[in-house]
Short mmCIF file of C-alpha atoms and ligand atoms in Angstrom, two decimals:
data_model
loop_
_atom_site.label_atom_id
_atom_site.label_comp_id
_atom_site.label_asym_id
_atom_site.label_seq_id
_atom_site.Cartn_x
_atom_site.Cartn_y
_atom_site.Cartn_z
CA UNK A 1 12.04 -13.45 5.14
CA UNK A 2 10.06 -12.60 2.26
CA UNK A 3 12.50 -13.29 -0.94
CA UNK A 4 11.58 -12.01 -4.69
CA UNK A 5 14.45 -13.26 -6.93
CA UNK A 6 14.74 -12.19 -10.65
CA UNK A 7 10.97 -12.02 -10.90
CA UNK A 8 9.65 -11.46 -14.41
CA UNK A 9 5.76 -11.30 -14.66
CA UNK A 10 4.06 -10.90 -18.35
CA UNK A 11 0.62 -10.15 -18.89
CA UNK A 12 -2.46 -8.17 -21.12
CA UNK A 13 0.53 -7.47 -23.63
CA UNK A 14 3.34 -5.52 -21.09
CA UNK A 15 5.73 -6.45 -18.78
CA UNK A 16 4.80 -5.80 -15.26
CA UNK A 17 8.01 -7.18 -13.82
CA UNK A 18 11.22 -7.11 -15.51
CA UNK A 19 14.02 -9.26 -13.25
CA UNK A 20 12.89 -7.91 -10.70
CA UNK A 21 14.64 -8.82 -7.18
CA UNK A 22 13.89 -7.64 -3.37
CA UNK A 23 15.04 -9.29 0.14
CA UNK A 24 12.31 -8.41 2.95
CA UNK A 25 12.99 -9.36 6.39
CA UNK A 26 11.00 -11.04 8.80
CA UNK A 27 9.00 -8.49 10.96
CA UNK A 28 9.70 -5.74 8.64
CA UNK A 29 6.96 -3.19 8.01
CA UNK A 30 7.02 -2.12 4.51
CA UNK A 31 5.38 0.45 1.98
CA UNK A 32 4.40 -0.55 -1.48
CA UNK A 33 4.43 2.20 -3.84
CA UNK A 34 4.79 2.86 -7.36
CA UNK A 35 2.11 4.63 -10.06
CA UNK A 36 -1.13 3.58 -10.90
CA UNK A 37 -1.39 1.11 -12.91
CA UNK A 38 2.44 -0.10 -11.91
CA UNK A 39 1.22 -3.69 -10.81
CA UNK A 40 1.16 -3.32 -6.82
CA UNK A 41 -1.60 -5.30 -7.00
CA UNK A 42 -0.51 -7.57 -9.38
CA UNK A 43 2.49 -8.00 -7.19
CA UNK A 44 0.44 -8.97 -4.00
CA UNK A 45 -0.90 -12.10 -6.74
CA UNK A 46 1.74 -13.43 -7.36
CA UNK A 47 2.93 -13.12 -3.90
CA UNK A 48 -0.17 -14.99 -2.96
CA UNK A 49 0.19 -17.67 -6.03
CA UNK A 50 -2.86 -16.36 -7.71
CA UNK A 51 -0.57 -15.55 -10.73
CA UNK A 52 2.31 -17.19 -11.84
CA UNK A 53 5.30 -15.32 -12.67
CA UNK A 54 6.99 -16.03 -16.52
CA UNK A 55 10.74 -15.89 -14.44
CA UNK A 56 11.95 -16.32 -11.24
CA UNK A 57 10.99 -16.87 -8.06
CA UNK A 58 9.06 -16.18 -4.67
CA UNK A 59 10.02 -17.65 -1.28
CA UNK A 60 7.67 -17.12 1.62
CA UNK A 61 8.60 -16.78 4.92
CA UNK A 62 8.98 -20.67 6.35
CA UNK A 63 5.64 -21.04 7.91
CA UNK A 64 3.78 -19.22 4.59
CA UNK A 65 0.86 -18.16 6.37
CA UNK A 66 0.13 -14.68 4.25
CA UNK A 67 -3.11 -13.15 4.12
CA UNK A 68 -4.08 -10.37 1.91
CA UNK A 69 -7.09 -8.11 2.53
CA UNK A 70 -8.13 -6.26 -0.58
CA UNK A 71 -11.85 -7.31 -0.86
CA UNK A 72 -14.40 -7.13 1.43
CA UNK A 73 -15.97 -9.74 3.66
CA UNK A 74 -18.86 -11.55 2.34
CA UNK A 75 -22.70 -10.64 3.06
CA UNK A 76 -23.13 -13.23 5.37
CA UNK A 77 -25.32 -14.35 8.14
CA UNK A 78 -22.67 -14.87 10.57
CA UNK A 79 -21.95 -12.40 12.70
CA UNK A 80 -18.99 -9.91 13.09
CA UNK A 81 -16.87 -11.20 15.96
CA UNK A 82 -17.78 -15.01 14.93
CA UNK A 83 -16.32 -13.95 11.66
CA UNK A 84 -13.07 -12.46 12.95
CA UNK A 85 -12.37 -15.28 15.40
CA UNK A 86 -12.94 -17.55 12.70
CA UNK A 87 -9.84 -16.13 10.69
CA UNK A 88 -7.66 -17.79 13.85
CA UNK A 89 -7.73 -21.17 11.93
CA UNK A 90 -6.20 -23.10 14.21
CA UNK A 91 -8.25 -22.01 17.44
CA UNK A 92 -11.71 -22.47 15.12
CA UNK A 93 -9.95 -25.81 14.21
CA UNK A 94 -9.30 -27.10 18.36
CA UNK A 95 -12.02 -26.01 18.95
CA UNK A 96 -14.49 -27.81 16.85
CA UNK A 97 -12.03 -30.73 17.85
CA UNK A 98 -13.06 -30.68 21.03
CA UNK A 99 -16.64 -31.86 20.52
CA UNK A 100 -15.51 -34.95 19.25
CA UNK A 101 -12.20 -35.80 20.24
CA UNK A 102 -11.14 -38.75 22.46
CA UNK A 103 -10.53 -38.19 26.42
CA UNK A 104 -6.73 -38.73 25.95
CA UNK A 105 -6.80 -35.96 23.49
CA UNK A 106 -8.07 -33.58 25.34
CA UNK A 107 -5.53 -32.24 27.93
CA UNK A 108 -3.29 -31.47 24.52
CA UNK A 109 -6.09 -29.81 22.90
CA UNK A 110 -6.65 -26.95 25.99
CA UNK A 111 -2.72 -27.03 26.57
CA UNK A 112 -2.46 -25.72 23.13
CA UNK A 113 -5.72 -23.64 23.08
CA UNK A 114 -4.03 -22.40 26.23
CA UNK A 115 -0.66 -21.98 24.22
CA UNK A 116 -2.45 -19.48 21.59
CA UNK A 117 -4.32 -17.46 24.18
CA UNK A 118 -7.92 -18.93 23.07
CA UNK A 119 -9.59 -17.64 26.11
CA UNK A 120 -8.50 -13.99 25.44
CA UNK A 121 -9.21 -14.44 21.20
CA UNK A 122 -13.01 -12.90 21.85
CA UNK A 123 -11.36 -9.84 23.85
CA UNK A 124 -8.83 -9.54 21.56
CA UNK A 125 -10.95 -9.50 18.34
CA UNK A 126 -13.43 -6.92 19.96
CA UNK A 127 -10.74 -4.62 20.86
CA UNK A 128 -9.58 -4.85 16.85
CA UNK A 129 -13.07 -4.32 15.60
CA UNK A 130 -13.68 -1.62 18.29
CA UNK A 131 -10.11 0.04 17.31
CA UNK A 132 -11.66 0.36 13.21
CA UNK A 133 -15.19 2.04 14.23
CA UNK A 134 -17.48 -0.58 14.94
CA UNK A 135 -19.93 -0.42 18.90
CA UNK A 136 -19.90 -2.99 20.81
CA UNK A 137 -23.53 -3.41 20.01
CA UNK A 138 -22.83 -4.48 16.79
CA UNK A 139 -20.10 -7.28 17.70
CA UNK A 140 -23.61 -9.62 17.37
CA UNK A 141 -25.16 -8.13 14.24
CA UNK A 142 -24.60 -10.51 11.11
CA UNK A 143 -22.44 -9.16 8.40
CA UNK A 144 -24.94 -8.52 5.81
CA UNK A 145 -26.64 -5.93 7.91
CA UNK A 146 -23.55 -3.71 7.01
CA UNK A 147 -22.30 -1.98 4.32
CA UNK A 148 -19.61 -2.80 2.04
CA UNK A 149 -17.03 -0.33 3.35
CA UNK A 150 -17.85 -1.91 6.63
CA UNK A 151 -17.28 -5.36 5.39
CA UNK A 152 -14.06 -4.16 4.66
CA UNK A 153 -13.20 -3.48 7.49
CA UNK A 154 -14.61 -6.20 9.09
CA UNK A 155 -11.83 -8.15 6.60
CA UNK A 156 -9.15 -6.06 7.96
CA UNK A 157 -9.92 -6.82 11.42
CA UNK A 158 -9.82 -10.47 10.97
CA UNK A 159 -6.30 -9.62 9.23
CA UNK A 160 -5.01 -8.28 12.39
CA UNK A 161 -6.29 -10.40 14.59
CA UNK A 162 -5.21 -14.08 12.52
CA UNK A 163 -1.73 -12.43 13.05
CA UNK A 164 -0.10 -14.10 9.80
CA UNK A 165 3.79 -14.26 9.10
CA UNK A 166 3.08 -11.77 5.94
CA UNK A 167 0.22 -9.31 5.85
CA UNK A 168 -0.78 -7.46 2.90
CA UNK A 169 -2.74 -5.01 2.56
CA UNK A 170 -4.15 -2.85 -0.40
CA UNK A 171 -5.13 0.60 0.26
CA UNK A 172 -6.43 0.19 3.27
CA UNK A 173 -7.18 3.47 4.08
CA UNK A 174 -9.32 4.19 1.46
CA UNK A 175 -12.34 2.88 3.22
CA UNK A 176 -11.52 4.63 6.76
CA UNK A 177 -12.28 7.84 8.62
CA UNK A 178 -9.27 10.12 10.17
CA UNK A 179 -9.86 7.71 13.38
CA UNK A 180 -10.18 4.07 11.54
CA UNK A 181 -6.94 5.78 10.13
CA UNK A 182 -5.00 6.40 13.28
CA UNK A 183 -5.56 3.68 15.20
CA UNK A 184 -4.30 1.03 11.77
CA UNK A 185 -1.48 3.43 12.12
CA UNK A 186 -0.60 2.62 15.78
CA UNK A 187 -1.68 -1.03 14.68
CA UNK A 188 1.13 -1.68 12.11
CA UNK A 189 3.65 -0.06 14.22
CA UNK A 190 3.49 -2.46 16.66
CA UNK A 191 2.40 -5.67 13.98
CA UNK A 192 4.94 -8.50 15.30
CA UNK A 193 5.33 -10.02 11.99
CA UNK A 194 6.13 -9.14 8.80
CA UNK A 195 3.53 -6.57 6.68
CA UNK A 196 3.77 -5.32 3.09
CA UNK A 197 1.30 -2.09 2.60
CA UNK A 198 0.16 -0.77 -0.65
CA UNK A 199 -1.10 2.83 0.04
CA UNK A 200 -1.26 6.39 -1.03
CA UNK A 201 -1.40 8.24 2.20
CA UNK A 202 1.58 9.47 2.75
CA UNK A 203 1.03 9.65 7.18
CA UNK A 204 0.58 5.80 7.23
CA UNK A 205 3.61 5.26 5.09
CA UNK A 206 6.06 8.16 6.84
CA UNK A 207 4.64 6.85 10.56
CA UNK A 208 3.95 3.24 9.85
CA UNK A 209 6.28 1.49 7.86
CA UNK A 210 10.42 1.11 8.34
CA UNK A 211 11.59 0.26 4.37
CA UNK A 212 9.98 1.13 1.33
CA UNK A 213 9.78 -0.57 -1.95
CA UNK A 214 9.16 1.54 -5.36
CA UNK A 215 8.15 -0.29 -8.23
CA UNK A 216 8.97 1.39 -11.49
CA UNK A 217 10.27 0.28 -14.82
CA UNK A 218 9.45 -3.38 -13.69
CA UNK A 219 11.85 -3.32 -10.95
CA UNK A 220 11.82 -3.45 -7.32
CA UNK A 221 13.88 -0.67 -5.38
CA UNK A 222 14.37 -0.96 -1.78
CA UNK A 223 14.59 2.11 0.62
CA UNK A 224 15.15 2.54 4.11
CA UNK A 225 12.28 4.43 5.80
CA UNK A 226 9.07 5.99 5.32
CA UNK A 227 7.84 8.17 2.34
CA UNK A 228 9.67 11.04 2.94
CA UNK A 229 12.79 9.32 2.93
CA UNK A 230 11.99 7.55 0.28
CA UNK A 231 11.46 10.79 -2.17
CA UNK A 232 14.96 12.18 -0.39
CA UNK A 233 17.01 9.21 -1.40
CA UNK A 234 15.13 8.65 -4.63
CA UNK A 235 15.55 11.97 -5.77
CA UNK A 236 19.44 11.68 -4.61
CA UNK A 237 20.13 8.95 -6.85
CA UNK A 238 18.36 10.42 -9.43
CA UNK A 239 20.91 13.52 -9.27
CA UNK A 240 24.05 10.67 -8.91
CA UNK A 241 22.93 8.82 -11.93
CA UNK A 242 21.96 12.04 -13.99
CA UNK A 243 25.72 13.20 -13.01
CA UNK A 244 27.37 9.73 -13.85
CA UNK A 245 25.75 9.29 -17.29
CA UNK A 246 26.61 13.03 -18.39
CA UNK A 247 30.05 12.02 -17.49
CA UNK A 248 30.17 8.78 -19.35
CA UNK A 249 28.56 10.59 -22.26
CA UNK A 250 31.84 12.85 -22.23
CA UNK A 251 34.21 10.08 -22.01
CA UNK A 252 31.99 8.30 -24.66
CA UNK A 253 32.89 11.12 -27.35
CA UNK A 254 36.36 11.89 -26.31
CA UNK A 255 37.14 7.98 -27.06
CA UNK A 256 34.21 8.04 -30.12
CA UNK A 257 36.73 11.29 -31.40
CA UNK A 258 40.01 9.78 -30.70
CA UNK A 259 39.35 6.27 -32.99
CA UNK A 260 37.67 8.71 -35.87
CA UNK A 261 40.67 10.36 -35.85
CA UNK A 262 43.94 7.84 -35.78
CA UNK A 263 42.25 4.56 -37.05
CA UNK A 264 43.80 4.99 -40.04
CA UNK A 265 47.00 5.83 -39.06
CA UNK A 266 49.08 2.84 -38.45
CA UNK A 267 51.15 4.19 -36.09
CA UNK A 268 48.40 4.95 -33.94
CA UNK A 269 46.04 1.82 -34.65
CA UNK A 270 46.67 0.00 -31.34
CA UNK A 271 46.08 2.88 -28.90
CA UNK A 272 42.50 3.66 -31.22
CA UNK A 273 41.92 -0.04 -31.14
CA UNK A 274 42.11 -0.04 -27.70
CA UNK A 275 40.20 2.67 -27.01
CA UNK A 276 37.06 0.67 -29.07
CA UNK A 277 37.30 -1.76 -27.08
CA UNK A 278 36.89 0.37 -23.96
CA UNK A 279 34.04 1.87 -25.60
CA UNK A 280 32.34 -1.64 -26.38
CA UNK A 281 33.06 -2.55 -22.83
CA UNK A 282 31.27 0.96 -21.27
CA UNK A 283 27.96 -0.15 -19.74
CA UNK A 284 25.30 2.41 -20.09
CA UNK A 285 23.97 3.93 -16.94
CA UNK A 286 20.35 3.83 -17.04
CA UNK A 287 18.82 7.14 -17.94
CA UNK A 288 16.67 8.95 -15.63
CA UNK A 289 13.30 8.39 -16.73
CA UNK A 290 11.17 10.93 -14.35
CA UNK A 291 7.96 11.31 -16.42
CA UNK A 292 6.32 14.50 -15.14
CA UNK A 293 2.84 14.25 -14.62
CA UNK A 294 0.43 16.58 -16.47
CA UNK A 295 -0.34 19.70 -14.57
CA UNK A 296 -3.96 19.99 -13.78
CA UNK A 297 -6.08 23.34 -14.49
CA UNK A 298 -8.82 24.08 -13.22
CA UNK A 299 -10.07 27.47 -14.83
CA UNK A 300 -11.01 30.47 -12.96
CA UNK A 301 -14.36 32.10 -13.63
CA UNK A 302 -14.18 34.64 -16.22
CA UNK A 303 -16.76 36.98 -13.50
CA UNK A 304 -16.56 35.69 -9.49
CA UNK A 305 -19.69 35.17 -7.87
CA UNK A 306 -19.84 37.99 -4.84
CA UNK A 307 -19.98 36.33 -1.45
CA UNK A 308 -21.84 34.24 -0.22
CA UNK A 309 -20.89 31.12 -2.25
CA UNK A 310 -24.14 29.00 -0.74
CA UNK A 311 -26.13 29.92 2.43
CA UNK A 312 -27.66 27.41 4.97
CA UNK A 313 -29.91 28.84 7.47
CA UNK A 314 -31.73 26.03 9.87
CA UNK A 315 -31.40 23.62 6.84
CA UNK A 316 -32.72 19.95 7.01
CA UNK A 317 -32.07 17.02 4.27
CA UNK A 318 -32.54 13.68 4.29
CA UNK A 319 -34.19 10.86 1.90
CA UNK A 320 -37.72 10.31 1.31
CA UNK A 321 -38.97 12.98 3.43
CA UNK A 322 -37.13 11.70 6.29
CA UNK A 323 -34.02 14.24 7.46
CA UNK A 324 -30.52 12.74 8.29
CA UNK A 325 -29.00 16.23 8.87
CA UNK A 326 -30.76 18.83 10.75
CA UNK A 327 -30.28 22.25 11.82
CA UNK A 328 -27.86 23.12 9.46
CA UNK A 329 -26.13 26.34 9.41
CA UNK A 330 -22.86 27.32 7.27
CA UNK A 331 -21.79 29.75 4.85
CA UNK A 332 -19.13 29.42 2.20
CA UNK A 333 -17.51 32.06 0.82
CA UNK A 334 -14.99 32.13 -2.55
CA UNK A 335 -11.78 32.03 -0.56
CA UNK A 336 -12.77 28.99 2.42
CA UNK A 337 -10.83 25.59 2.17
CA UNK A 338 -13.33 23.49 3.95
CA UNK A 339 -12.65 19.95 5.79
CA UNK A 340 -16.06 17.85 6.06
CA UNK A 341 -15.34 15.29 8.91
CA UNK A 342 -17.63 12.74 10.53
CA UNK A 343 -17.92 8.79 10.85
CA UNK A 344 -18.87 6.54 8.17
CA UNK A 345 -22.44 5.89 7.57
CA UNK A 346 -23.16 7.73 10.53
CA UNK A 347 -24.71 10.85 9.61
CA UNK A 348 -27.69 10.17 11.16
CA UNK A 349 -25.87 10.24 15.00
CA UNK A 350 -23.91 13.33 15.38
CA UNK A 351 -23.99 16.23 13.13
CA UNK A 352 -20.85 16.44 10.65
CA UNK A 353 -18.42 19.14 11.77
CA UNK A 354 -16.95 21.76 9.43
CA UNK A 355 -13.54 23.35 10.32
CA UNK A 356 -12.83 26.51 8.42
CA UNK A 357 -9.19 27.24 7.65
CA UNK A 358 -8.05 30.46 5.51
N1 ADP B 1 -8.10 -8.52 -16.37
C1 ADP B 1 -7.31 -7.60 -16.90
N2 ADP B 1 -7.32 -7.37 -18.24
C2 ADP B 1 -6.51 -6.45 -18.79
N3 ADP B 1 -5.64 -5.69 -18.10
C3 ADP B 1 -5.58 -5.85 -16.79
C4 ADP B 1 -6.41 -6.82 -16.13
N4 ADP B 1 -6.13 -6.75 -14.82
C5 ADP B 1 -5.18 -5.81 -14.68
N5 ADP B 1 -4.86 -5.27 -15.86
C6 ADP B 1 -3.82 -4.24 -16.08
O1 ADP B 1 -3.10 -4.12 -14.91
C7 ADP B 1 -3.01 -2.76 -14.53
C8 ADP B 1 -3.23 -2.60 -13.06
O2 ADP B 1 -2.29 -3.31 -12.38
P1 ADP B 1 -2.35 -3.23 -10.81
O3 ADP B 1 -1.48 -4.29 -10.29
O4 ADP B 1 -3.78 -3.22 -10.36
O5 ADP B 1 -1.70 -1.80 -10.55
P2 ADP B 1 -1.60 -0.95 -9.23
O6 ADP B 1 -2.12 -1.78 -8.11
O7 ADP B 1 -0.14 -0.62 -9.13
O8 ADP B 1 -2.41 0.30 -9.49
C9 ADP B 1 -4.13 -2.04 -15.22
O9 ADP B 1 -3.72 -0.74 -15.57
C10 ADP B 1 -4.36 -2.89 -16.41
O10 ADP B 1 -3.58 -2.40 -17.47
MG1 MG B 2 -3.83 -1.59 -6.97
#
């Protein structure tokens, strides 16, 4: 069980956290949202002890084994299934052991590297890296042959595979395709332990993830269920706390009215002295603070262009005289909403595909 408990957290002149308190249980599967800017991020530090919090506390689940992936794997030499089965500490660690341990040592050593399924780690971490784009060609290339969105990736994957009691993760979508996607998707579903996702795509967090936590105001709200449910019940207790504060304002004046009225009288100055009291004793419900976002315009043309938009006929282009696309044919006309799909980094294999929906 992950356990927040009256957490505040100060910092570049505002409050991030404000008493903020949330029970997670173990193996839950939970979406982190809030605004930009909110302090998801800032949350994941201090869940990690990178930042200390001003008030209150953070309990880890009892073994504390957390690993956050929000930065890509170094440019190293080593390379990329070396680098994921080194996130599996403890089979890196028996391992090496092994080399220099005495005999008596080491029936326990392969009993336990038998225990944690060494033999199947190599399998296991291809599948991962397999599952998030990569060929099995490159399993052997060194890291610094790839990209940074790749290196990401290549972080994520050793993520998954280390397996730890709490997994964060930071928009990890942002640096996969539809596919890379789909299969994290299936991935988290089925994560045995306990994972806290930051993300803005609302199919991971409706098909993924069983609770959700908003962060607003400082606080931490806890809802069952994916994003959808999350905006129903959010929106529902919006509407129930709207209703009981208009209420309370009523009862607020007919009190406010009733002391203005008879505190002078004497024969009357117990029931209006009562009635301040219950006014000093009202608590205020919060108000509902739903700041709208700013509409975005985007002008029309004072004169549209007649169609065709943009021709292609047999079109190549590339970078210094060398073509990555060939063979290109499309037309787009004033009305088309056009998806561009294709791998990562790939353009050079197959051809992107356009799918034209009016
Ligand atoms: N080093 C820094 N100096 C000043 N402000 C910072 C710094 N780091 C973060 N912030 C503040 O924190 C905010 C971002 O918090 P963050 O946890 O990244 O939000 P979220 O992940 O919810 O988008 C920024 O808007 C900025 O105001
Ligand atoms: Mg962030």
């Amino acid at each position: 069980m992950l356990r927040i408990d009256r957490l505040t957290f100060d910092a570049y002149g505002r409050r991030f956290l404000d008493d903020a308190s949330v029970l997670i249980p173990d193996g839950a599967k939970v979406g982190l949202v809030g605004r930009k800017g909110a302090g998801k991020s800032t949350l994941f530090r201090l869940i990690l002890g990178e930042l200390s919090p001003s008030a209150g506390e953070i309990v880890l689940p009892r073994s504390g084994r957390v690993h956050v992936v929000a930065q890509e794997h170094a440019a190293s030499p080593q390379p990329l299934l070396a680098a994921v089965l080194a996130a599996d500490v403890e089979r890196a660690r028996l391992l090496a052991e092994l080399d220099t341990a005495p005999p008596e040592r080491l029936g326990e050593i392969h009993a336990r590297l038998a225990d944690i399924g060494a033999d199947s780690a190599p399998s296991r971490a291809a599948v991962i890296l397999t599952g998030l784009g990569f060929r099995h060609a490159d399993l052997g290339r060194p890291l610094a042959e790839f990209s940074g969105g790749w290196r990401m990736r290549v972080a994520l994957a050793a993520a998954l595979f280390a397996e730890p009691d709490l997994l964060l993760l930071d928009e990890p979508t942002n640096y996969l395709d539809i596919e890379g996607a789909l299969w994290l998707e299936a991935k988290l579903k089925r994560y045995p332990r306990t994972c806290i996702v930051i993300s803005h795509d609302r199919e991971l967090l409706n098909n993924a993830v069983d609770a959700t936590v908003h962060l607003h105001d400082g606080k931490l709200d806890l809802y069952a269920g994916g994003y959808d449910a999350f905006e129903r019940q959010r929106a529902e207790r919006m509407r129930l706390q709207g209703a009981a504060r208009e209420k309370q304002e009523a009862e607020r004046a007919r009190l406010q009215a009733f002391v203005d009225r008879f505190r002078a009288k004497a024969s009357k100055a117990a029931q209006a002295q009562s009635r301040v009291k219950r006014l000093e004793k009202m608590a205020p419900v919060a108000a509902v603070l739903e700041r709208n976002v700013a509409p975005i315009r985007l002008p029309s043309p004072e004169r549209p262009l007649p169609p065709p938009l943009m021709r292609l006929d047999g079109v190549s282009v590339g970078y210094d005289g060398q073509p990555i696309l060939r063979k290109l044919n499309l037309r787009l006309d004033p009305d088309d909403r056009i998806g561009l799909l294709g791998v990562n980094g790939r353009a050079s294999r197959p051809s992107p595909s356009c799918s034209r929906a009016r």
